[in-house]
Amino acid sequence: MNRTEGLVQRRIVSNNTNNDKTANHNNGTDYEANGDPKSSYDNDYKDEDIDSKDTRLTLMEEVLLLGLKDKEGYTSFWNDCISTGLRGCILIELALRGRIQLEKVGLRRRSILLRKVLLKNGSPTGDVLLDEALKHIKETEPPETLQSWIDYLSGETWNPLKLRYQLKNVRERLAKNLVEKGVLTTEKQNFLLFDMTTHPLVDATAKSKLIKKVQDSVLSKWVNDPHRMDKRLLSIILLAHSSDVLENAFAPLSDDDYEVAMKRVRELLDLDMETESTKGNACEIMWAVFASFVK
């Protein structure tokens, strides 16, 4: 995918929309004891293993939520990127929960995209989609690369023996999770020749908070260092871009703020993912997923 694809065109937002939704980013910066500016997202969602289904939304659910039309309850029919983006979310979620990792570098340093995905902890997460993907990784021998897993989980493989790894109806299953969590509801809509199940938004606060966190992260709480950003929020930004839904979070911004936000997202996209994966306490799976989408 082109690194700047989807970042050039600015959708025209009505003045009423701007008046209603602008200034989400104008809150003051939060600080930790060491004085480093951090997003309030850090306080809500730590990177530790959190398996309770009710504690928070998963990365997959948050990216889908950004892509859903509030009243219509479905994603754009023209969006052909979100399916693979959601599979990337699943792999990062498993890594952040301590379930999978990349194989060790060894004497010959290989690209993170060439290293195999290994099982780190096979215990269930409590999330059906995550556990289904984890089961496939656990039972596969020899191990596969991360790019292979994105293809397998998306069903984009020419190998008929690997088609069994495809995760089916992912968007519908994620939407049902959000219904259970009180964020969406379920309706039936008629589209002339067929009926379709849709999931309109009922908890506007949940989506507004998510959008505000994304906006703040590249505006008032920008830290100019991806390793000082919360891993989950960084993942949402880059995978929402890869899924072609990041525009939905930035559309309400004023033109000046939109330009600043896009500039900072481009800075993240232009990072050397390979180099970033070697720094500090970096999550290698996370950077490998980023690399697979912006290569």
PDB file of C-alpha atoms in Angstrom, residues 25-224:
ATOM      1  CA  HIS A  25      -8.248  17.944  20.776  1.00  0.00           C
ATOM      2  CA  ASN A  26      -8.050  21.079  22.903  1.00  0.00           C
ATOM      3  CA  ASN A  27      -7.808  19.482  26.328  1.00  0.00           C
ATOM      4  CA  GLY A  28      -4.608  19.944  28.297  1.00  0.00           C
ATOM      5  CA  THR A  29      -1.783  17.428  28.186  1.00  0.00           C
ATOM      6  CA  ASP A  30      -1.632  14.782  30.898  1.00  0.00           C
ATOM      7  CA  TYR A  31       1.700  14.096  32.560  1.00  0.00           C
ATOM      8  CA  GLU A  32       3.151  11.150  34.381  1.00  0.00           C
ATOM      9  CA  ALA A  33       5.376  11.454  37.425  1.00  0.00           C
ATOM     10  CA  ASN A  34       8.492  11.649  35.234  1.00  0.00           C
ATOM     11  CA  GLY A  35       7.093  14.633  33.365  1.00  0.00           C
ATOM     12  CA  ASP A  36       6.681  12.883  30.020  1.00  0.00           C
ATOM     13  CA  PRO A  37       3.514  13.844  28.161  1.00  0.00           C
ATOM     14  CA  LYS A  38       1.358  10.777  27.700  1.00  0.00           C
ATOM     15  CA  SER A  39      -2.033  10.204  26.205  1.00  0.00           C
ATOM     16  CA  SER A  40      -4.809   9.566  28.706  1.00  0.00           C
ATOM     17  CA  TYR A  41      -5.246   6.367  26.711  1.00  0.00           C
ATOM     18  CA  ASP A  42      -2.319   5.025  28.731  1.00  0.00           C
ATOM     19  CA  ASN A  43      -4.338   5.310  31.913  1.00  0.00           C
ATOM     20  CA  ASP A  44      -7.309   3.477  30.425  1.00  0.00           C
ATOM     21  CA  TYR A  45      -5.645   0.642  28.539  1.00  0.00           C
ATOM     22  CA  LYS A  46      -2.290  -0.680  29.658  1.00  0.00           C
ATOM     23  CA  ASP A  47      -0.294  -3.148  27.585  1.00  0.00           C
ATOM     24  CA  GLU A  48      -0.526  -5.923  30.135  1.00  0.00           C
ATOM     25  CA  ASP A  49      -2.487  -9.076  29.398  1.00  0.00           C
ATOM     26  CA  ILE A  50      -6.137  -8.079  29.893  1.00  0.00           C
ATOM     27  CA  ASP A  51      -8.434 -10.886  28.891  1.00  0.00           C
ATOM     28  CA  SER A  52     -11.783  -9.840  30.319  1.00  0.00           C
ATOM     29  CA  LYS A  53     -14.211  -9.199  27.475  1.00  0.00           C
ATOM     30  CA  ASP A  54     -15.875  -6.410  29.424  1.00  0.00           C
ATOM     31  CA  THR A  55     -12.803  -4.368  30.380  1.00  0.00           C
ATOM     32  CA  ARG A  56     -12.273  -2.625  27.041  1.00  0.00           C
ATOM     33  CA  LEU A  57     -12.763  -2.773  23.320  1.00  0.00           C
ATOM     34  CA  THR A  58     -10.248  -4.793  21.341  1.00  0.00           C
ATOM     35  CA  LEU A  59      -8.144  -3.235  18.593  1.00  0.00           C
ATOM     36  CA  MET A  60     -10.349  -4.940  16.026  1.00  0.00           C
ATOM     37  CA  GLU A  61     -13.531  -3.523  17.542  1.00  0.00           C
ATOM     38  CA  GLU A  62     -12.088  -0.004  17.719  1.00  0.00           C
ATOM     39  CA  VAL A  63     -10.944   0.015  14.093  1.00  0.00           C
ATOM     40  CA  LEU A  64     -14.309  -1.360  12.978  1.00  0.00           C
ATOM     41  CA  LEU A  65     -16.095   1.267  15.081  1.00  0.00           C
ATOM     42  CA  LEU A  66     -14.161   4.015  13.299  1.00  0.00           C
ATOM     43  CA  GLY A  67     -15.248   2.549   9.965  1.00  0.00           C
ATOM     44  CA  LEU A  68     -18.958   2.086  10.715  1.00  0.00           C
ATOM     45  CA  LYS A  69     -21.463   4.673   9.556  1.00  0.00           C
ATOM     46  CA  ASP A  70     -23.238   5.780  12.734  1.00  0.00           C
ATOM     47  CA  LYS A  71     -26.848   5.715  11.512  1.00  0.00           C
ATOM     48  CA  GLU A  72     -26.570   3.207   8.691  1.00  0.00           C
ATOM     49  CA  GLY A  73     -24.653   0.664  10.776  1.00  0.00           C
ATOM     50  CA  TYR A  74     -22.318  -0.710   8.100  1.00  0.00           C
ATOM     51  CA  THR A  75     -18.910   0.074   6.605  1.00  0.00           C
ATOM     52  CA  SER A  76     -18.429   1.617   3.173  1.00  0.00           C
ATOM     53  CA  PHE A  77     -19.169  -0.810   0.352  1.00  0.00           C
ATOM     54  CA  TRP A  78     -16.109   0.582  -1.457  1.00  0.00           C
ATOM     55  CA  ASN A  79     -13.672  -0.199   1.356  1.00  0.00           C
ATOM     56  CA  ASP A  80     -11.637  -3.239   0.342  1.00  0.00           C
ATOM     57  CA  CYS A  81      -8.826  -2.574   2.851  1.00  0.00           C
ATOM     58  CA  ILE A  82     -10.549  -3.102   6.170  1.00  0.00           C
ATOM     59  CA  SER A  83     -10.612  -6.909   5.992  1.00  0.00           C
ATOM     60  CA  THR A  84      -6.819  -7.285   5.999  1.00  0.00           C
ATOM     61  CA  GLY A  85      -6.500  -4.396   8.449  1.00  0.00           C
ATOM     62  CA  LEU A  86      -8.689  -6.230  10.953  1.00  0.00           C
ATOM     63  CA  ARG A  87      -6.523  -9.355  10.620  1.00  0.00           C
ATOM     64  CA  GLY A  88      -3.495  -7.215  11.436  1.00  0.00           C
ATOM     65  CA  CYS A  89      -5.345  -5.994  14.516  1.00  0.00           C
ATOM     66  CA  ILE A  90      -5.933  -9.589  15.614  1.00  0.00           C
ATOM     67  CA  LEU A  91      -2.234 -10.437  15.429  1.00  0.00           C
ATOM     68  CA  ILE A  92      -1.193  -7.315  17.338  1.00  0.00           C
ATOM     69  CA  GLU A  93      -3.872  -7.953  19.958  1.00  0.00           C
ATOM     70  CA  LEU A  94      -2.551 -11.479  20.463  1.00  0.00           C
ATOM     71  CA  ALA A  95       0.994 -10.127  20.797  1.00  0.00           C
ATOM     72  CA  LEU A  96       0.024  -7.440  23.309  1.00  0.00           C
ATOM     73  CA  ARG A  97      -1.755 -10.101  25.346  1.00  0.00           C
ATOM     74  CA  GLY A  98       1.431 -12.153  25.441  1.00  0.00           C
ATOM     75  CA  ARG A  99       0.176 -15.025  23.271  1.00  0.00           C
ATOM     76  CA  ILE A 100       2.502 -14.841  20.254  1.00  0.00           C
ATOM     77  CA  GLN A 101       5.957 -13.524  19.386  1.00  0.00           C
ATOM     78  CA  LEU A 102       8.475 -13.539  16.534  1.00  0.00           C
ATOM     79  CA  GLU A 103      11.250 -16.101  16.516  1.00  0.00           C
ATOM     80  CA  LYS A 104      14.638 -14.956  17.787  1.00  0.00           C
ATOM     81  CA  VAL A 105      16.893 -13.056  15.417  1.00  0.00           C
ATOM     82  CA  GLY A 106      19.800 -15.543  15.450  1.00  0.00           C
ATOM     83  CA  LEU A 107      23.269 -14.952  14.037  1.00  0.00           C
ATOM     84  CA  ARG A 108      21.967 -13.773  10.680  1.00  0.00           C
ATOM     85  CA  ARG A 109      19.656 -10.859  11.312  1.00  0.00           C
ATOM     86  CA  ARG A 110      16.595 -11.333   9.154  1.00  0.00           C
ATOM     87  CA  SER A 111      13.802  -8.933   8.369  1.00  0.00           C
ATOM     88  CA  ILE A 112      10.894  -8.989  10.792  1.00  0.00           C
ATOM     89  CA  LEU A 113       8.702  -9.969   7.853  1.00  0.00           C
ATOM     90  CA  LEU A 114      10.796 -13.095   7.250  1.00  0.00           C
ATOM     91  CA  ARG A 115      10.830 -14.323  10.840  1.00  0.00           C
ATOM     92  CA  LYS A 116       8.264 -16.893  11.936  1.00  0.00           C
ATOM     93  CA  VAL A 117       5.389 -16.297  14.333  1.00  0.00           C
ATOM     94  CA  LEU A 118       5.762 -18.508  17.402  1.00  0.00           C
ATOM     95  CA  LEU A 119       3.339 -19.437  20.148  1.00  0.00           C
ATOM     96  CA  LYS A 120       4.286 -17.853  23.457  1.00  0.00           C
ATOM     97  CA  ASN A 121       1.254 -18.709  25.580  1.00  0.00           C
ATOM     98  CA  GLY A 122      -1.525 -20.954  24.314  1.00  0.00           C
ATOM     99  CA  SER A 123      -4.084 -20.196  27.016  1.00  0.00           C
ATOM    100  CA  PRO A 124      -7.434 -18.845  25.766  1.00  0.00           C
ATOM    101  CA  THR A 125      -8.042 -15.103  25.770  1.00  0.00           C
ATOM    102  CA  GLY A 126     -11.793 -15.252  26.215  1.00  0.00           C
ATOM    103  CA  ASP A 127     -12.380 -13.601  22.833  1.00  0.00           C
ATOM    104  CA  VAL A 128     -13.736 -15.989  20.192  1.00  0.00           C
ATOM    105  CA  LEU A 129     -11.934 -14.429  17.217  1.00  0.00           C
ATOM    106  CA  LEU A 130      -8.617 -14.173  19.043  1.00  0.00           C
ATOM    107  CA  ASP A 131      -8.882 -17.737  20.274  1.00  0.00           C
ATOM    108  CA  GLU A 132      -9.721 -19.026  16.790  1.00  0.00           C
ATOM    109  CA  ALA A 133      -6.629 -17.335  15.338  1.00  0.00           C
ATOM    110  CA  LEU A 134      -4.525 -18.518  18.282  1.00  0.00           C
ATOM    111  CA  LYS A 135      -5.691 -22.099  17.728  1.00  0.00           C
ATOM    112  CA  HIS A 136      -4.556 -21.969  14.087  1.00  0.00           C
ATOM    113  CA  ILE A 137      -1.132 -20.621  15.049  1.00  0.00           C
ATOM    114  CA  LYS A 138      -0.802 -23.184  17.828  1.00  0.00           C
ATOM    115  CA  GLU A 139      -1.579 -26.136  15.545  1.00  0.00           C
ATOM    116  CA  THR A 140       0.555 -25.043  12.568  1.00  0.00           C
ATOM    117  CA  GLU A 141       3.896 -26.772  12.079  1.00  0.00           C
ATOM    118  CA  PRO A 142       6.298 -25.585  10.832  1.00  0.00           C
ATOM    119  CA  PRO A 143       5.574 -21.990  11.863  1.00  0.00           C
ATOM    120  CA  GLU A 144       4.632 -19.358   9.288  1.00  0.00           C
ATOM    121  CA  THR A 145       5.687 -15.735   8.787  1.00  0.00           C
ATOM    122  CA  LEU A 146       3.507 -12.845   9.881  1.00  0.00           C
ATOM    123  CA  GLN A 147       2.691 -11.839   6.309  1.00  0.00           C
ATOM    124  CA  SER A 148       1.583 -15.408   5.622  1.00  0.00           C
ATOM    125  CA  TRP A 149      -0.738 -15.307   8.631  1.00  0.00           C
ATOM    126  CA  ILE A 150      -2.349 -12.065   7.463  1.00  0.00           C
ATOM    127  CA  ASP A 151      -2.974 -13.696   4.081  1.00  0.00           C
ATOM    128  CA  TYR A 152      -4.252 -16.949   5.606  1.00  0.00           C
ATOM    129  CA  LEU A 153      -6.584 -15.271   8.099  1.00  0.00           C
ATOM    130  CA  SER A 154      -7.928 -13.077   5.269  1.00  0.00           C
ATOM    131  CA  GLY A 155      -8.418 -16.058   2.943  1.00  0.00           C
ATOM    132  CA  GLU A 156      -6.035 -14.518   0.393  1.00  0.00           C
ATOM    133  CA  THR A 157      -3.957 -17.570  -0.428  1.00  0.00           C
ATOM    134  CA  TRP A 158      -3.576 -19.791  -3.462  1.00  0.00           C
ATOM    135  CA  ASN A 159      -2.823 -22.789  -1.277  1.00  0.00           C
ATOM    136  CA  PRO A 160      -6.094 -24.743  -0.845  1.00  0.00           C
ATOM    137  CA  LEU A 161      -4.678 -26.443   2.250  1.00  0.00           C
ATOM    138  CA  LYS A 162      -4.435 -23.060   3.977  1.00  0.00           C
ATOM    139  CA  LEU A 163      -7.993 -21.933   3.261  1.00  0.00           C
ATOM    140  CA  ARG A 164      -9.129 -23.546   6.509  1.00  0.00           C
ATOM    141  CA  TYR A 165      -7.274 -20.788   8.370  1.00  0.00           C
ATOM    142  CA  GLN A 166      -9.558 -18.059   7.034  1.00  0.00           C
ATOM    143  CA  LEU A 167     -11.503 -16.191   9.703  1.00  0.00           C
ATOM    144  CA  LYS A 168     -14.990 -15.764   8.274  1.00  0.00           C
ATOM    145  CA  ASN A 169     -17.594 -13.061   8.889  1.00  0.00           C
ATOM    146  CA  VAL A 170     -15.122 -11.040  10.944  1.00  0.00           C
ATOM    147  CA  ARG A 171     -16.921  -7.700  10.622  1.00  0.00           C
ATOM    148  CA  GLU A 172     -20.277  -9.208  11.552  1.00  0.00           C
ATOM    149  CA  ARG A 173     -18.801 -11.028  14.541  1.00  0.00           C
ATOM    150  CA  LEU A 174     -17.037  -7.894  15.759  1.00  0.00           C
ATOM    151  CA  ALA A 175     -20.230  -5.893  15.348  1.00  0.00           C
ATOM    152  CA  LYS A 176     -22.086  -8.450  17.475  1.00  0.00           C
ATOM    153  CA  ASN A 177     -19.402  -8.077  20.152  1.00  0.00           C
ATOM    154  CA  LEU A 178     -20.030  -4.334  20.122  1.00  0.00           C
ATOM    155  CA  VAL A 179     -23.765  -5.004  20.417  1.00  0.00           C
ATOM    156  CA  GLU A 180     -23.093  -7.114  23.509  1.00  0.00           C
ATOM    157  CA  LYS A 181     -21.034  -4.282  24.953  1.00  0.00           C
ATOM    158  CA  GLY A 182     -23.851  -1.808  24.394  1.00  0.00           C
ATOM    159  CA  VAL A 183     -22.085   0.251  21.742  1.00  0.00           C
ATOM    160  CA  LEU A 184     -24.156  -0.845  18.727  1.00  0.00           C
ATOM    161  CA  THR A 185     -27.608  -2.296  18.139  1.00  0.00           C
ATOM    162  CA  THR A 186     -28.950  -4.684  15.491  1.00  0.00           C
ATOM    163  CA  GLU A 187     -31.454  -3.807  12.781  1.00  0.00           C
ATOM    164  CA  LYS A 188     -32.648  -5.142   9.437  1.00  0.00           C
ATOM    165  CA  GLN A 189     -32.549  -2.889   6.392  1.00  0.00           C
ATOM    166  CA  ASN A 190     -34.025  -3.546   2.982  1.00  0.00           C
ATOM    167  CA  PHE A 191     -31.805  -2.865  -0.033  1.00  0.00           C
ATOM    168  CA  LEU A 192     -34.317  -3.447  -2.856  1.00  0.00           C
ATOM    169  CA  LEU A 193     -33.269  -6.982  -3.746  1.00  0.00           C
ATOM    170  CA  PHE A 194     -32.167  -8.209  -0.339  1.00  0.00           C
ATOM    171  CA  ASP A 195     -32.335  -7.614   3.393  1.00  0.00           C
ATOM    172  CA  MET A 196     -29.144  -6.852   5.312  1.00  0.00           C
ATOM    173  CA  THR A 197     -28.398  -6.933   9.010  1.00  0.00           C
ATOM    174  CA  THR A 198     -26.954  -3.614  10.129  1.00  0.00           C
ATOM    175  CA  HIS A 199     -25.540  -2.354  13.415  1.00  0.00           C
ATOM    176  CA  PRO A 200     -26.236   1.354  14.022  1.00  0.00           C
ATOM    177  CA  LEU A 201     -24.471   3.225  16.815  1.00  0.00           C
ATOM    178  CA  VAL A 202     -26.363   3.583  20.108  1.00  0.00           C
ATOM    179  CA  ASP A 203     -23.556   4.656  22.446  1.00  0.00           C
ATOM    180  CA  ALA A 204     -22.283   7.839  20.820  1.00  0.00           C
ATOM    181  CA  THR A 205     -20.103   8.552  23.850  1.00  0.00           C
ATOM    182  CA  ALA A 206     -17.965   5.460  23.274  1.00  0.00           C
ATOM    183  CA  LYS A 207     -17.206   6.425  19.682  1.00  0.00           C
ATOM    184  CA  SER A 208     -16.676  10.091  20.566  1.00  0.00           C
ATOM    185  CA  LYS A 209     -14.126   9.126  23.224  1.00  0.00           C
ATOM    186  CA  LEU A 210     -12.302   6.905  20.736  1.00  0.00           C
ATOM    187  CA  ILE A 211     -12.207   9.653  18.098  1.00  0.00           C
ATOM    188  CA  LYS A 212     -11.034  12.187  20.677  1.00  0.00           C
ATOM    189  CA  LYS A 213      -8.172   9.930  21.764  1.00  0.00           C
ATOM    190  CA  VAL A 214      -7.058   9.451  18.175  1.00  0.00           C
ATOM    191  CA  GLN A 215      -7.235  13.181  17.479  1.00  0.00           C
ATOM    192  CA  ASP A 216      -5.443  14.121  20.702  1.00  0.00           C
ATOM    193  CA  SER A 217      -2.635  11.671  20.010  1.00  0.00           C
ATOM    194  CA  VAL A 218      -1.541  13.600  16.912  1.00  0.00           C
ATOM    195  CA  LEU A 219      -2.482  17.080  18.110  1.00  0.00           C
ATOM    196  CA  SER A 220      -2.445  18.297  21.731  1.00  0.00           C
ATOM    197  CA  LYS A 221      -0.736  15.154  23.089  1.00  0.00           C
ATOM    198  CA  TRP A 222       1.713  14.496  20.270  1.00  0.00           C
ATOM    199  CA  VAL A 223       5.015  13.239  21.741  1.00  0.00           C
ATOM    200  CA  ASN A 224       7.087  12.980  18.541  1.00  0.00           C
TER     201      ASN A 224
END
